[in-house]
Coordinates of C-alpha atoms and ligand atoms in Angstrom, one line a residue:
X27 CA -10.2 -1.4 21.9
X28 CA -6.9 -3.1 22.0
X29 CA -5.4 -0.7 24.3
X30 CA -7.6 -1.9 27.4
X31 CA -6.7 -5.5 27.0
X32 CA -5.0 -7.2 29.9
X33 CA -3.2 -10.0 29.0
X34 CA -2.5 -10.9 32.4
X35 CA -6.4 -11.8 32.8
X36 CA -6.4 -14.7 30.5
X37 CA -6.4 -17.4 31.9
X38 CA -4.3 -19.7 29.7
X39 CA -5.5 -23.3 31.7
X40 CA -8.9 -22.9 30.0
X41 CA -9.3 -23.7 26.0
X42 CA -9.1 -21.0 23.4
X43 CA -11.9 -18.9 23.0
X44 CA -13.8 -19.8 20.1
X45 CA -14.7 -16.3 18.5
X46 CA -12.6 -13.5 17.4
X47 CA -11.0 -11.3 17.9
X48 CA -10.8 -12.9 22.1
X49 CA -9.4 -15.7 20.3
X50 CA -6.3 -14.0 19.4
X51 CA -5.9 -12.6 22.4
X52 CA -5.5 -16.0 23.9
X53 CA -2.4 -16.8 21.9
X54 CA -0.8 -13.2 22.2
X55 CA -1.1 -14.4 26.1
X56 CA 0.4 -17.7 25.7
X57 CA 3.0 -16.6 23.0
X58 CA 4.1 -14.1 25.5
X59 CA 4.2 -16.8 28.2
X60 CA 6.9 -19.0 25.6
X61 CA 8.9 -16.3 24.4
X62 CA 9.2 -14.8 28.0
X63 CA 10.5 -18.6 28.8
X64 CA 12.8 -18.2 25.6
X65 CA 14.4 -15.4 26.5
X66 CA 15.2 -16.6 29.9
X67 CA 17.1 -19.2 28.6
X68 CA 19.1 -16.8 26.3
X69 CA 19.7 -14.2 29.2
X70 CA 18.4 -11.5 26.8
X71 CA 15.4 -9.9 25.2
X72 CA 14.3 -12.0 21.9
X73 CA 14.4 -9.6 19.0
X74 CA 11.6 -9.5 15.9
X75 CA 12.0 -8.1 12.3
X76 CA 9.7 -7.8 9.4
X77 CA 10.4 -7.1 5.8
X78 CA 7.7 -5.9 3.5
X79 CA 7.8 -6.6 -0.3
X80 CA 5.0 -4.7 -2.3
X81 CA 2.1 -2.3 -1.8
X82 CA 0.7 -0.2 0.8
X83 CA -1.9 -3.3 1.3
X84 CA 1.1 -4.8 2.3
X85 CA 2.5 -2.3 4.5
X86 CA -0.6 -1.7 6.7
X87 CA -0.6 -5.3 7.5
X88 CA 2.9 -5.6 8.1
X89 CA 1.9 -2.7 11.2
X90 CA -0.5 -5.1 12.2
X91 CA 1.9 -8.1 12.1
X92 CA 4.2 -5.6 13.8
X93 CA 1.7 -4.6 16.7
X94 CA 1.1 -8.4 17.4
X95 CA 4.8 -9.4 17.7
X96 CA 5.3 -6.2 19.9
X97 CA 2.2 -7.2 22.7
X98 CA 4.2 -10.4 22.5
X99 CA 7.0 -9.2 23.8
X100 CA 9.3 -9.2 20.7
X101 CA 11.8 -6.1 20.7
X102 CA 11.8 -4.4 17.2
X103 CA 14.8 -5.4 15.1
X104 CA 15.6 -3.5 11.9
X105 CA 18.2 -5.9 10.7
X106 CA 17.7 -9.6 9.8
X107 CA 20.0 -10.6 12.3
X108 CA 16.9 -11.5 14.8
X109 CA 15.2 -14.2 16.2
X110 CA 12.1 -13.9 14.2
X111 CA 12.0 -12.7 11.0
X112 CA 8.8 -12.3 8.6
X113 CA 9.0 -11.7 4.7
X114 CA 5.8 -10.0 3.8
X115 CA 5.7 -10.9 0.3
X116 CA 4.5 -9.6 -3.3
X117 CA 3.9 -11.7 -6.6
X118 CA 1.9 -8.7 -9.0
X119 CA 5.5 -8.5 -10.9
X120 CA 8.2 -11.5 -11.2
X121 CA 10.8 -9.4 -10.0
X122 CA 9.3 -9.2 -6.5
X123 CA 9.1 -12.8 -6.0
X124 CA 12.7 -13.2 -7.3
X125 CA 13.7 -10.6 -4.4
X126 CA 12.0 -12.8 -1.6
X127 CA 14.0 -16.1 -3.2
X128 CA 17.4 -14.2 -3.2
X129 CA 16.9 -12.9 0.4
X130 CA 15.7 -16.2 1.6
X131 CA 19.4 -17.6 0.8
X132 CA 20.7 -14.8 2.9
X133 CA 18.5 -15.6 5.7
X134 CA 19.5 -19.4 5.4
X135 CA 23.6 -18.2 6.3
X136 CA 22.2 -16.1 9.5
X137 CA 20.2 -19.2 10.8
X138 CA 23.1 -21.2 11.0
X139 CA 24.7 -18.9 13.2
X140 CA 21.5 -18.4 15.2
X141 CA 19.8 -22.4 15.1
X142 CA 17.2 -20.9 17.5
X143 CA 16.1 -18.3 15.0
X144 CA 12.5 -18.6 13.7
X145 CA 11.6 -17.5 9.7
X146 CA 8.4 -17.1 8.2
X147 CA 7.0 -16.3 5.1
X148 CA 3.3 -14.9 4.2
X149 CA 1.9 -12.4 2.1
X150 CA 0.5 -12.7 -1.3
X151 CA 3.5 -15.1 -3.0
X152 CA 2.3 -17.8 -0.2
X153 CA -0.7 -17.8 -2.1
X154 CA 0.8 -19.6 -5.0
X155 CA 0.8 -22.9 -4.9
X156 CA 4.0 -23.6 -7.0
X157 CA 5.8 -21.1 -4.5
X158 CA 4.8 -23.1 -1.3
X159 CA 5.7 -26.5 -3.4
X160 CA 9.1 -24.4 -3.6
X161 CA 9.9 -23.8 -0.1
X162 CA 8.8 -27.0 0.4
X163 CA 10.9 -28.9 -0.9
X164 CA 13.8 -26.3 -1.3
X165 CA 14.0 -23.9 1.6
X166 CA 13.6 -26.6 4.3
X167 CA 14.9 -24.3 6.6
X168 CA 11.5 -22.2 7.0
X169 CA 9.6 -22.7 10.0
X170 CA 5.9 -20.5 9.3
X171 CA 4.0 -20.6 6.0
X172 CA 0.4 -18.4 5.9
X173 CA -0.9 -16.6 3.2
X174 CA -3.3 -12.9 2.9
X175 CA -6.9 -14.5 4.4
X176 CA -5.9 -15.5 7.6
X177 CA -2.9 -12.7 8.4
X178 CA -5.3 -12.5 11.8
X179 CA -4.3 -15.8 13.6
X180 CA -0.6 -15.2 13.6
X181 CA -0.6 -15.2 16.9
X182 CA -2.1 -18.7 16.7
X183 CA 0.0 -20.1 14.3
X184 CA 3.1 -18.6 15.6
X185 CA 2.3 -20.6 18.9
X186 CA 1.7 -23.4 17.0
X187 CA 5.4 -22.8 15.1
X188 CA 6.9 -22.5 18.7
X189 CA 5.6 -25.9 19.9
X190 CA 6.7 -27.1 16.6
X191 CA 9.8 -28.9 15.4
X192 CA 8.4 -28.7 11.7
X193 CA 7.5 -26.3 9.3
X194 CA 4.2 -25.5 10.0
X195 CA 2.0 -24.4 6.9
X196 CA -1.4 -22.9 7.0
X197 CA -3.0 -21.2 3.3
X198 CA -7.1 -20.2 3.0
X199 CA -8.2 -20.2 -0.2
X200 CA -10.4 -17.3 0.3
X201 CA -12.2 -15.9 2.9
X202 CA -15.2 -13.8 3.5
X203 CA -14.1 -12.6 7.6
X204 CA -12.7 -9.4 8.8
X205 CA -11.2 -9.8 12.3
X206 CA -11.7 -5.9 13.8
X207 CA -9.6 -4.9 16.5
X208 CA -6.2 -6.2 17.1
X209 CA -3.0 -4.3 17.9
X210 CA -1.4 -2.6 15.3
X211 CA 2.3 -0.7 15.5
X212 CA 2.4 2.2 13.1
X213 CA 5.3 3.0 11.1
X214 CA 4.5 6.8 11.3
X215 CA 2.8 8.6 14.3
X216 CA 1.1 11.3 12.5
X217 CA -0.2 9.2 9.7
X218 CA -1.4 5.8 8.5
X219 CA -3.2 3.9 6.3
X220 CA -6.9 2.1 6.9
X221 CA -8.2 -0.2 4.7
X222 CA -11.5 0.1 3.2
X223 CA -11.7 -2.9 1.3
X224 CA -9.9 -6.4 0.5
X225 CA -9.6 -8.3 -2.2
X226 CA -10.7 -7.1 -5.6
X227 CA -13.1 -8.6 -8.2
X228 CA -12.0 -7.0 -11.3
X229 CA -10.0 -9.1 -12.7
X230 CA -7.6 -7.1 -15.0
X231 CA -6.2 -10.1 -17.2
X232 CA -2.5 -9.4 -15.9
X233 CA -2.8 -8.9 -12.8
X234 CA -2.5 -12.0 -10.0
X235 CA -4.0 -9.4 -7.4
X236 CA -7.6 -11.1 -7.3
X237 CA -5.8 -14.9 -7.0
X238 CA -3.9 -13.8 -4.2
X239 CA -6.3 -11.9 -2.3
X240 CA -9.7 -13.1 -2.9
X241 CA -12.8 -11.6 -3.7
X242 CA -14.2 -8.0 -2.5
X243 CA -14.8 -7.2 0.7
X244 CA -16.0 -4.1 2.3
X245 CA -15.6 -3.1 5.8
X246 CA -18.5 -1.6 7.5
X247 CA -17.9 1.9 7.7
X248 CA -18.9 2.7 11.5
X249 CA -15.9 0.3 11.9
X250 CA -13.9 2.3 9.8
X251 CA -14.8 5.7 11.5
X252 CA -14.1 4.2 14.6
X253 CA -10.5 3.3 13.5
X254 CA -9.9 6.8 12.4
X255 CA -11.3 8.4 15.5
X256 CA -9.1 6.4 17.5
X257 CA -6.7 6.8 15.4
X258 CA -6.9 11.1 15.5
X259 CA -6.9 10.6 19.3
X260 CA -3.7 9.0 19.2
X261 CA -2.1 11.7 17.1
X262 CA -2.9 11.1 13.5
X263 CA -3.8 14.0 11.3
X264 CA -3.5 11.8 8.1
X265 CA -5.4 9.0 6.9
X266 CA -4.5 7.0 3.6
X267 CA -7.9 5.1 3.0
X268 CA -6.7 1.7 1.2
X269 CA -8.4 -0.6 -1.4
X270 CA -7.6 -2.1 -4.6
X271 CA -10.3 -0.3 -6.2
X272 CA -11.9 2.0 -3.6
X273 CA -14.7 3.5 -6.3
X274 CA -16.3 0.4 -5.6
X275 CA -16.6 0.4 -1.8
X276 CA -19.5 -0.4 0.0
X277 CA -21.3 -2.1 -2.7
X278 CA -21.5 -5.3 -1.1
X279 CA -22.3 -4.4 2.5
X280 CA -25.6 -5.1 3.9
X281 CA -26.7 -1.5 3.9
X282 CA -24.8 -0.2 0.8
X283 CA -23.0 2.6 0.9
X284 CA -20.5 4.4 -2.3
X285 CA -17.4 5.6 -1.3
X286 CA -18.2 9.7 -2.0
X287 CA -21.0 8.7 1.0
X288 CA -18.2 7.1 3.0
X289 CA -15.6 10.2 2.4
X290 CA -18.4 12.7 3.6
X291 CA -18.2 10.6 7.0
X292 CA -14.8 10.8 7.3
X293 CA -14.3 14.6 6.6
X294 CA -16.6 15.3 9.5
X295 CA -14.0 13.8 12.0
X296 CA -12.7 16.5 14.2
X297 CA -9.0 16.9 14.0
X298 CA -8.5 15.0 11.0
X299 CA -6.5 17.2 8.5
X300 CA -5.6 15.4 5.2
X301 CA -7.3 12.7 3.6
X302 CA -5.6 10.0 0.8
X303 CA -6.9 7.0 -0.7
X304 CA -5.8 4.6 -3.1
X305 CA -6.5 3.3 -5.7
X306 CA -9.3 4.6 -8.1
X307 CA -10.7 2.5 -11.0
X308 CA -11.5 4.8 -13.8
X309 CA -14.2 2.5 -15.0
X310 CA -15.8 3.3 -11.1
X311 CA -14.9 7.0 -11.0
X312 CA -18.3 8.6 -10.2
X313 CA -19.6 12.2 -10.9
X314 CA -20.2 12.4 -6.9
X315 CA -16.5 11.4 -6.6
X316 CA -15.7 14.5 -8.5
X317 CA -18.0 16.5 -6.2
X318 CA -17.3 15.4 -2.8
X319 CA -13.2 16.0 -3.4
X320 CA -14.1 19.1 -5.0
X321 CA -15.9 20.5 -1.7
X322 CA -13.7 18.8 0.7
X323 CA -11.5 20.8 2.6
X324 CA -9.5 17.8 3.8
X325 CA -9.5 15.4 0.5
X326 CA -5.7 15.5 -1.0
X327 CA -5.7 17.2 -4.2
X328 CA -3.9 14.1 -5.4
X329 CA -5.6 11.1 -7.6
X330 CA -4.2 8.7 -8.3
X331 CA -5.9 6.7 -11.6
X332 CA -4.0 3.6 -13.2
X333 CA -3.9 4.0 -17.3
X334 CA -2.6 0.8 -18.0
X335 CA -3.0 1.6 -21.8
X336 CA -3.8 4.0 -24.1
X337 CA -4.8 2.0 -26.8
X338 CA -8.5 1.0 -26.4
X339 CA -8.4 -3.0 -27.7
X340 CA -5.6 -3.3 -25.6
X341 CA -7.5 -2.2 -22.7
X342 CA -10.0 -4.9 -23.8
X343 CA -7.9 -7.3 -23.8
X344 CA -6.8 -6.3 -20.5
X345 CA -10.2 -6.2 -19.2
X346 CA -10.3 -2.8 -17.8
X347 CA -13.3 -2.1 -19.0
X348 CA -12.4 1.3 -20.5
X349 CA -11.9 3.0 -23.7
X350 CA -9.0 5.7 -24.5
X351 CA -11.9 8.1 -24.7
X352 CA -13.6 7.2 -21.3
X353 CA -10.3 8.0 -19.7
X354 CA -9.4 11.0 -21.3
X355 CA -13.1 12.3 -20.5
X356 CA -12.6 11.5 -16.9
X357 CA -9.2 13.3 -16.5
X358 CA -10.4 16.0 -18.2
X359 CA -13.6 16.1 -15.9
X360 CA -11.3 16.4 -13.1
X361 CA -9.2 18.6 -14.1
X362 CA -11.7 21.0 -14.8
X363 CA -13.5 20.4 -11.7
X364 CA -10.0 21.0 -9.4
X365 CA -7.5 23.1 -11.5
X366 CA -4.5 22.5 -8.9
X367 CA -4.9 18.6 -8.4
X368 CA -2.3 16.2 -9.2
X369 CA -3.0 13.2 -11.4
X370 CA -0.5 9.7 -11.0
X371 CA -1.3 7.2 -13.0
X372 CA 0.3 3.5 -13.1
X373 CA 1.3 2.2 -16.6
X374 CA 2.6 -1.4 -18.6
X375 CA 4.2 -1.2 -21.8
X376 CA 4.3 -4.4 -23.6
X377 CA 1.2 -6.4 -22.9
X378 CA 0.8 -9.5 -25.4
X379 CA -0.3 -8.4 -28.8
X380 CA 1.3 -4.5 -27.9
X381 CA 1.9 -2.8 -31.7
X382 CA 4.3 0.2 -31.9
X383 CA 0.7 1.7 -32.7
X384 CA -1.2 0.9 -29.3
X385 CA 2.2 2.0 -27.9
X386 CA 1.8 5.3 -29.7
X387 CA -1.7 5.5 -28.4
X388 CA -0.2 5.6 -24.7
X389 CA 2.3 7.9 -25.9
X390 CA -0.5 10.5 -26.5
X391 CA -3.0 9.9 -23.5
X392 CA 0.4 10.4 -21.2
X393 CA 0.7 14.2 -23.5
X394 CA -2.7 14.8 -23.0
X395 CA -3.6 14.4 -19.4
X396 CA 0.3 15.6 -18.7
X397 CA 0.5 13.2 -15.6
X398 CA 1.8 14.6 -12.5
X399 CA 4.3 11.4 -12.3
X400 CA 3.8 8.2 -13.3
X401 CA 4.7 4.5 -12.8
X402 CA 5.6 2.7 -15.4
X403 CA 6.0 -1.3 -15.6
X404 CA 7.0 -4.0 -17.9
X405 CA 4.8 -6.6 -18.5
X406 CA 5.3 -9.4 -16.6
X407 CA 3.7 -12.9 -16.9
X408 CA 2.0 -14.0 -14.3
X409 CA 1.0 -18.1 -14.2
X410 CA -2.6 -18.5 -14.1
X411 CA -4.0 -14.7 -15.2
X412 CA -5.1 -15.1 -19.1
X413 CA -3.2 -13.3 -20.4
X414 CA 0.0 -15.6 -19.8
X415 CA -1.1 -17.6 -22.6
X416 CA -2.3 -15.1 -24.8
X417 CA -0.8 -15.5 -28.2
X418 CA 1.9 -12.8 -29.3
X419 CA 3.9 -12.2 -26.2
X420 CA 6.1 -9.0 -27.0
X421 CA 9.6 -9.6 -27.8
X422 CA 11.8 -8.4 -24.5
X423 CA 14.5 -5.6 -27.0
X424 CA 11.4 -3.8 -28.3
X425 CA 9.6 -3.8 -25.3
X426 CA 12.6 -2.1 -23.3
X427 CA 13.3 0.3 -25.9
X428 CA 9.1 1.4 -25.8
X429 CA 9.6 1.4 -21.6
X430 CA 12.4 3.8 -22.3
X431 CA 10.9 6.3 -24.3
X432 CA 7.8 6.5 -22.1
X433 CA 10.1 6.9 -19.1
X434 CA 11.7 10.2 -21.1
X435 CA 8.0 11.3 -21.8
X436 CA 6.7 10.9 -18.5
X437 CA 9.6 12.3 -16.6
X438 CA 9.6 15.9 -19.1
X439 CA 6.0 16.3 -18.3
X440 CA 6.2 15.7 -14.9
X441 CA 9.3 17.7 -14.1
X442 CA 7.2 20.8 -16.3
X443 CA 4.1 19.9 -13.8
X444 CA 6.0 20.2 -10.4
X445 CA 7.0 23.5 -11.8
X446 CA 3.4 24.3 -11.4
X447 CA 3.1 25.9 -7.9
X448 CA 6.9 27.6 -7.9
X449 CA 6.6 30.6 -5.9
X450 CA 3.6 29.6 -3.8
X451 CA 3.8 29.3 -0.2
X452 CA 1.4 26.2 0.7
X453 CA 0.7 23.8 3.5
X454 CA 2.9 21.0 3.8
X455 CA 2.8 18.4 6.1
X456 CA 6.1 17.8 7.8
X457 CA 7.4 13.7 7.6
X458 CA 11.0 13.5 8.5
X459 CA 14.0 14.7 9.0
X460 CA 16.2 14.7 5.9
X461 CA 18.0 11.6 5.6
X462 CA 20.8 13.8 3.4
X463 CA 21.2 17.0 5.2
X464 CA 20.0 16.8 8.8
X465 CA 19.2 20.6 9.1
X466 CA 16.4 20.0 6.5
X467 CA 12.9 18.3 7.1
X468 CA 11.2 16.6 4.3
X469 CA 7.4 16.7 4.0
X470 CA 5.0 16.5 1.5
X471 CA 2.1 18.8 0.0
X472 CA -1.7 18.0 -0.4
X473 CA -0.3 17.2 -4.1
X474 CA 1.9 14.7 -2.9
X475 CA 4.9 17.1 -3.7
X476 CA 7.9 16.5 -1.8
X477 CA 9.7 19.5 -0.2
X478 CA 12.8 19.9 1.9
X479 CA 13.5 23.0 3.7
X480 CA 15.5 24.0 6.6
X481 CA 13.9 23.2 10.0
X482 CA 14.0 21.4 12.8
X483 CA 12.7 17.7 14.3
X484 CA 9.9 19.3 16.3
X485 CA 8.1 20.1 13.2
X486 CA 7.6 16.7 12.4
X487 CA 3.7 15.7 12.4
X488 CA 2.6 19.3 12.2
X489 CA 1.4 21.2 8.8
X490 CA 3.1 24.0 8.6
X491 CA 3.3 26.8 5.5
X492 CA 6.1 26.8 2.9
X493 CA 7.7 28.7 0.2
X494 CA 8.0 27.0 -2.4
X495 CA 11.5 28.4 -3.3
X496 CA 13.2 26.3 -6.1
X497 CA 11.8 23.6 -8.1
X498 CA 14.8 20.7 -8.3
X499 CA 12.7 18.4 -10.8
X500 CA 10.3 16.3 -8.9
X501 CA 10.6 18.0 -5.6
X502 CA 11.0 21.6 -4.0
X503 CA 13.3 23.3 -1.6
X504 CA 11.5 25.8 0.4
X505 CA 11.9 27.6 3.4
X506 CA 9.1 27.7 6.5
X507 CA 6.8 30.4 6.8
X508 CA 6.0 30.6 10.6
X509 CA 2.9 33.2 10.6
X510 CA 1.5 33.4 7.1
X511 CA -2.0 33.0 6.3
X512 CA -3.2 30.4 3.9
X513 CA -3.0 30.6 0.2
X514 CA -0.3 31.7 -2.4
X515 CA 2.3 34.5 -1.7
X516 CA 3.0 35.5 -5.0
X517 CA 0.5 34.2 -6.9
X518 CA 2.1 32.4 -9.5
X519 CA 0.4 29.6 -11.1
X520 CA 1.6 29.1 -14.8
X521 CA 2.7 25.6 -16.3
X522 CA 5.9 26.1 -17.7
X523 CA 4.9 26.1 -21.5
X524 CA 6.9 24.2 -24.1
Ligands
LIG601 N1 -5.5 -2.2 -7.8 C1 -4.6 -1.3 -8.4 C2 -3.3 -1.8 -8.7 C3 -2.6 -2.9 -8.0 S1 -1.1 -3.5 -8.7 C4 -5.2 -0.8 -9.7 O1 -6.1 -1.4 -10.3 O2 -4.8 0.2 -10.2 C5 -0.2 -2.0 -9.0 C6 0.2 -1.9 -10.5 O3 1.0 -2.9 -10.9 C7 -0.9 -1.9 -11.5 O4 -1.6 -0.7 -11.6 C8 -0.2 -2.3 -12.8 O5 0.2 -1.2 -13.5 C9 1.0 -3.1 -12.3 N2 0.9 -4.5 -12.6 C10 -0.1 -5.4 -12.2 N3 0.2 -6.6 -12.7 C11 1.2 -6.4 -13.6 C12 1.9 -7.3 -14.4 N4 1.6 -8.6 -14.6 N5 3.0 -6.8 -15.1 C13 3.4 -5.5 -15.0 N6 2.7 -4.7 -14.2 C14 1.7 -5.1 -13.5
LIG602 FE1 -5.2 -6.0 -10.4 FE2 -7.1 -4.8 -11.8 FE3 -7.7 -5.6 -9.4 FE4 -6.0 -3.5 -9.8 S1 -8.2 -3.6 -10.3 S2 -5.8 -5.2 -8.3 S3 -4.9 -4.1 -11.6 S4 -7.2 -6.9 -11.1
LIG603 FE1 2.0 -7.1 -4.3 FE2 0.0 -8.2 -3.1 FE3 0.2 -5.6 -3.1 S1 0.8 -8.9 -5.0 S2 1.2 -5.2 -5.1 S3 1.6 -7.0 -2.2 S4 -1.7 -6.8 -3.1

């Protein structure tokens, strides 16, 4: 474990250790030896901040960007104005890679104030060539490039930036190496998010994912119980298991494993409470899926299962390898299996060849399963998937005014489904204090329901039973009930009918 390394033992007049994760280690040392020397010659301590654009993929390596800067010696910064700053970035939509360019001009004015300041860039937009071309030639001003396979050596290369007068620019291809076991700072003490899996091999003919981050990978799942144990032991009751398509864990491992298997592991771990994943391919959604979350006592009743479309030869031309049908036969599967569980879903109005019909088709798969919420996207054209230059690209007016009406859809039916559990007093666990009204705390339900009601900081971390007093559209305000039991105080459990 990371925890019961002592930098101070390396000794930095030898070479770098060859394998990992020792190798690392090295650097953290030696980075920690320059910025130490840095920071002397400023007469203060050197400050680190790190923005991150896109998913929870993103976000969990971000904490491990985080941890690595911290055992360096970096002080957390929350504003830009720092001396290092990292853009963890996203491409799946184009408006995520125009917010990195528009912050990168920002960034540009603080380094002029600040010459010594250091900026880097990685995440899945460095993946692109066109975009490193870009900040090649027009944001000089950069000083790290490194893209989404080899987020483990940025201790390396951020030695190598420091000793470096030029813009230092390192991109893998692919990879097939998982580096176990270096620091990580978490965002939350109470809960966080593992990774299962990287990459993905699906191939949805939108989606830039699989460029960006290569092909499937699974990590072995001793390693992955061994995170969360350590992770419980340092105060975690909640564990988000991530992976681009997590019905298809374990396939590829040596000894092959599905993920209901790798689930039944991870309930057994003592003081674990709630357990989250995302996100579920319907096309791998298996019956002993169903089963296992239907026993668990600690499995979220929340699933979350990207539609995309409704219409079936859209989903064939979008690869997902689906039909309408299929889908609505899942959901209803699951909702019969688990009566209270939640259902998100992720959905893209306006793929090429998109007919007011197709559109129509979503329309009713959204009435039918009644998600619980939804996100909904516009298509956006991303260079190299196919289905940039597939024929009939939807014109941008009709598109809008299909997104809009979908929006009105979802949001009735999800506003009538947090209705759902008014009046029941359930387990919630506690997140935050209100960022509105700071005699509130904010926390969510195993639905992933959020709920504000009037208590105090201590609570934080700890699942405690609420009322469910007053539904306020997609979340609740409720008030703490210190010594009841489980399960529902008044019993009320209808779906507000229309
Ligand atoms: N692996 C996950 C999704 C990752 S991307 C899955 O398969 O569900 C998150 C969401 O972004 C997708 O579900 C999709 O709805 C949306 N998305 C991906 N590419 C997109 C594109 N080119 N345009 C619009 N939305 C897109
Ligand atoms: Fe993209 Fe499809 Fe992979 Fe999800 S499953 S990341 S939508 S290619
Ligand atoms: Fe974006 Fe990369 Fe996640 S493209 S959505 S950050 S996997």
């Amino acid at each position: 474990m990371y925890n019961d390394i002592d930098l101070t033992k390396i000794d930095l007049t030898q070479n770098a250790p060859a394998e990992e994760p020792q190798r690392q280690y090295y650097f953290i040392a030696k980075a920690r030896e320059l910025i130490r020397e840095r920071s002397r010659q400023t007469g203060r301590p050197l400050t680190a901040c790190i923005k991150t654009f896109g998913c929870q993929m993103n976000a969990r390596d971000s904490e491990k960007l985080r941890g690595i800067l911290e055992m360096i010696g970096y002080e957390h910064s929350e504003s830009e104005e720092a001396d290092f700053v990292l853009y963890n970035t996203c491409t799946v939509r184009e408006n995520a890679n125009l917010k990195v360019y528009g912050h990168l001009g920002y960034l540009s004015g603080l380094k002029k104030k600040n010459p010594q300041m250091i900026i880097a860039l990685c995440g899945c937009m460095m993946q692109e060539a066109e975009v490193v071309d870009k900040i090649q030639k027009s944001y000089r001003f950069v000083d790290l490039v490194f893209g989404t396979h080899n987020i483990f050596k940025f201790a390396e290369l951020l030695v190598t930036s420091l000793e470096s007068s030029r813009m230092v620019v390192d991109l893998w291809k692919d990879t097939d190496k998982i580096v176990e076991d270096l620091p990580t700072d978490r965002t939350y003490s109470f809960k966080s998010g593992v990774n299962i899996m990287f990459g993905c091999n699906n191939f949805c003919s939108y989606c830039i994912v699989p460029y960006v981050r290569g092909r499937e990978r699974s990590r072995k799942p001793e390693d992955i119980i061994r995170e969360i144990k350590d992770l419980v032991k340092d105060g975690v009751v909640e564990v988000m298991l991530l992976g681009q398509n997590v019905n298809s864990y374990g396939k590829n491992l040596e000894e092959p494993i599905t993920f209901a298997q790798l689930l039944r592991q991870v309930e057994q771990i003592e003081g674990l409470e709630r357990i989250r994943f995302m996100t579920s391919h319907p096309k791998d959604l298996s019956e002993e899926l169903i089963k296992v979350m239907r026993q668990s006592k600690k499995i979220c009743r929340h699933l979350h299962l990207p539609l995309q479309s409704g219409s079936t030869p859209i989903l064939k031309k979008m690869n997902r390898r689906y039909t309408k049908e299929q889908y609505l036969d899942l959901a209803a599967r699951i909702r019969e299996a688990m009566p209270d569980i939640a259902i998100t879903t992720d959905i893209i109005v306006g793929f090429p060849g998109e007919t007011e019909e197709d559109f129509q088709e979503t329309l009713d798969v959204v009435r039918r399963v009644r998600y619980d919420s939804a996100f909904t996207f516009i298509y956006s054209r991303r260079t190299g998937t196919p289905a940039a230059v597939m024929e009939n690209q939807v014109p941008e007016d009709v598109v809008k005014d299909r997104f809009n009406r979908l929006l009105a859809l979802v949001q009735d039916i999800s506003k009538e489904m947090s209705l759902k559990v008014q009046g029941q007093t359930l387990p919630v666990l506690v997140e935050s204090v209100n960022e509105q009204d700071s005699a509130l705390v904010t926390g969510r339900l195993s639905n992933n329901l959020l709920v504000h009601f009037p208590g105090g900081r201590e609570l934080i971390g700890k699942i405690v039973n609420v009322y469910l007093k007053e539904c306020k559209g997609f979340y609740y305000i409720g008030e703490y009930v210190p010594d009841a039991g489980e399960g529902s105080r008044s019993g009320s459990d209808e779906a507000s009918a229309r």
